[in-house]
């Protein structure tokens, strides 16, 4: 096993090559630290955001102004995770990347909250076609309705 300069194990990236993301819409999931329900709660199939959830929402919306080249689509903030669809251009000379978008967003939320907010990393899935895009959009929109059977539901 390779180690970092600090002696810790070096984790190999599971990310695809940058060309795999070129003009692709990506479905991302970002989880709260230890999947704690700190972003809010679900009542009557709607998410009621906590003050921390409001920070998450504000910083996600602010990401649109910070990165005007990124196409933001559907998103939802759940009690312990969030889902979003984004398209980050990867043309030559572009400073944007999916990883830098997520890193910047997570960092902004953490700074605003003044404490650790996120679990390490994030999950991504490249959306392959229009049919899949509609399926993912519906999944994101209906996520609060399915909260009690959601794989991230840890109890509130």
Coordinates of C-alpha atoms in Angstrom, one line a residue:
X1 CA 0.0 0.0 0.0
X2 CA 1.3 3.4 -0.9
X3 CA 1.5 6.1 1.8
X4 CA 1.4 9.8 1.7
X5 CA 4.2 12.0 2.9
X6 CA 2.6 12.1 6.4
X7 CA 2.6 8.3 6.6
X8 CA -1.1 7.9 6.1
X9 CA -2.4 5.4 3.5
X10 CA -2.8 7.0 0.1
X11 CA -6.3 6.6 -1.3
X12 CA -6.5 6.0 -5.0
X13 CA -9.1 8.2 -6.8
X14 CA -12.2 6.4 -8.2
X15 CA -13.0 9.4 -10.4
X16 CA -13.1 8.9 -14.2
X17 CA -10.7 10.7 -16.5
X18 CA -11.5 14.3 -17.1
X19 CA -12.6 13.6 -20.7
X20 CA -15.4 11.3 -19.3
X21 CA -17.0 14.4 -17.9
X22 CA -16.8 16.6 -21.0
X23 CA -20.2 18.3 -21.3
X24 CA -21.8 15.5 -19.2
X25 CA -24.6 16.1 -16.8
X26 CA -23.6 14.5 -13.5
X27 CA -25.9 13.4 -10.6
X28 CA -24.1 14.0 -7.3
X29 CA -24.9 13.0 -3.8
X30 CA -23.1 14.7 -0.9
X31 CA -23.6 13.4 2.7
X32 CA -23.4 15.1 6.0
X33 CA -20.7 14.2 8.5
X34 CA -21.5 10.7 9.8
X35 CA -24.8 11.0 7.9
X36 CA -26.3 12.9 10.8
X37 CA -29.7 14.6 10.2
X38 CA -28.4 18.2 10.6
X39 CA -29.9 19.8 7.5
X40 CA -33.5 19.6 8.6
X41 CA -36.4 17.1 8.9
X42 CA -39.1 15.8 6.6
X43 CA -42.7 16.6 7.5
X44 CA -45.7 15.9 5.3
X45 CA -43.4 14.9 2.5
X46 CA -41.5 18.2 2.5
X47 CA -38.1 19.1 3.9
X48 CA -38.1 21.7 6.6
X49 CA -34.5 23.1 6.6
X50 CA -32.6 23.7 9.9
X51 CA -30.4 26.8 10.1
X52 CA -27.5 24.6 8.8
X53 CA -29.8 23.4 6.0
X54 CA -30.5 27.0 5.1
X55 CA -26.7 27.6 4.9
X56 CA -26.4 24.6 2.6
X57 CA -29.2 26.0 0.4
X58 CA -27.8 29.5 0.4
X59 CA -24.2 28.3 -0.6
X60 CA -25.6 26.0 -3.3
X61 CA -27.5 29.0 -4.8
X62 CA -24.4 31.2 -4.4
X63 CA -22.4 28.6 -6.4
X64 CA -24.5 29.6 -9.4
X65 CA -23.0 33.1 -9.3
X66 CA -19.5 32.0 -8.4
X67 CA -19.4 29.6 -11.3
X68 CA -21.6 31.0 -14.1
X69 CA -20.1 28.5 -16.6
X70 CA -21.7 25.6 -14.7
X71 CA -25.2 24.5 -15.7
X72 CA -27.2 23.9 -12.5
X73 CA -30.3 21.7 -12.8
X74 CA -32.6 20.1 -10.2
X75 CA -31.4 19.7 -6.6
X76 CA -32.8 18.9 -3.1
X77 CA -31.4 19.1 0.4
X78 CA -32.5 16.2 2.6
X79 CA -31.9 15.9 6.4
X80 CA -28.5 14.3 6.0
X81 CA -27.5 14.6 2.3
X82 CA -28.2 16.5 -0.8
X83 CA -28.7 15.5 -4.5
X84 CA -28.0 17.7 -7.5
X85 CA -27.7 17.6 -11.2
X86 CA -24.9 19.7 -12.7
X87 CA -23.1 20.1 -16.0
X88 CA -19.5 21.4 -15.6
X89 CA -17.8 22.3 -18.9
X90 CA -14.4 20.8 -19.2
X91 CA -13.2 22.6 -22.3
X92 CA -9.5 23.4 -22.6
X93 CA -8.6 26.4 -20.5
X94 CA -11.6 26.1 -18.2
X95 CA -10.7 26.3 -14.5
X96 CA -13.9 24.5 -13.5
X97 CA -14.2 20.8 -12.7
X98 CA -16.8 18.8 -10.9
X99 CA -14.3 18.1 -8.1
X100 CA -13.5 21.8 -7.7
X101 CA -17.2 22.8 -7.7
X102 CA -17.9 20.3 -4.9
X103 CA -14.8 21.2 -2.9
X104 CA -15.6 24.9 -3.2
X105 CA -19.2 24.4 -2.2
X106 CA -18.4 22.1 0.8
X107 CA -15.7 24.5 1.9
X108 CA -18.1 27.5 1.8
X109 CA -20.7 25.7 3.9
X110 CA -18.1 24.5 6.4
X111 CA -16.7 28.1 6.8
X112 CA -20.2 29.6 7.2
X113 CA -21.2 26.9 9.7
X114 CA -17.9 27.2 11.7
X115 CA -17.7 23.4 12.1
X116 CA -17.3 20.2 10.1
X117 CA -20.4 19.6 8.0
X118 CA -19.6 17.0 5.4
X119 CA -18.6 13.4 5.0
X120 CA -15.4 12.9 3.0
X121 CA -15.9 12.7 -0.8
X122 CA -19.1 12.5 -2.7
X123 CA -20.9 10.1 -5.0
X124 CA -21.3 10.9 -8.7
X125 CA -23.1 9.3 -11.7
X126 CA -22.8 10.5 -15.3
X127 CA -26.3 10.8 -16.8
X128 CA -26.2 9.0 -20.1
X129 CA -29.2 10.3 -22.0
X130 CA -32.4 12.4 -21.9
X131 CA -34.5 9.5 -20.6
X132 CA -32.2 8.9 -17.7
X133 CA -32.0 12.7 -17.0
X134 CA -35.8 12.7 -16.6
X135 CA -35.7 9.7 -14.2
X136 CA -33.0 11.4 -12.1
X137 CA -34.9 14.7 -12.0
X138 CA -38.0 12.9 -10.8
X139 CA -36.0 10.9 -8.2
X140 CA -34.6 14.2 -6.8
X141 CA -38.0 15.9 -6.8
X142 CA -39.7 13.0 -5.1
X143 CA -36.9 12.2 -2.6
X144 CA -38.7 13.8 0.4
X145 CA -41.8 11.7 -0.3
X146 CA -39.6 8.5 -0.1
X147 CA -37.6 9.6 2.9
X148 CA -38.6 6.8 5.3
X149 CA -37.4 4.2 2.8
X150 CA -34.4 6.2 1.6
X151 CA -31.1 4.4 1.9
X152 CA -29.6 7.5 3.7
X153 CA -32.5 7.6 6.2
X154 CA -30.9 7.0 9.6
X155 CA -33.8 8.0 11.8
X156 CA -34.4 11.5 13.0

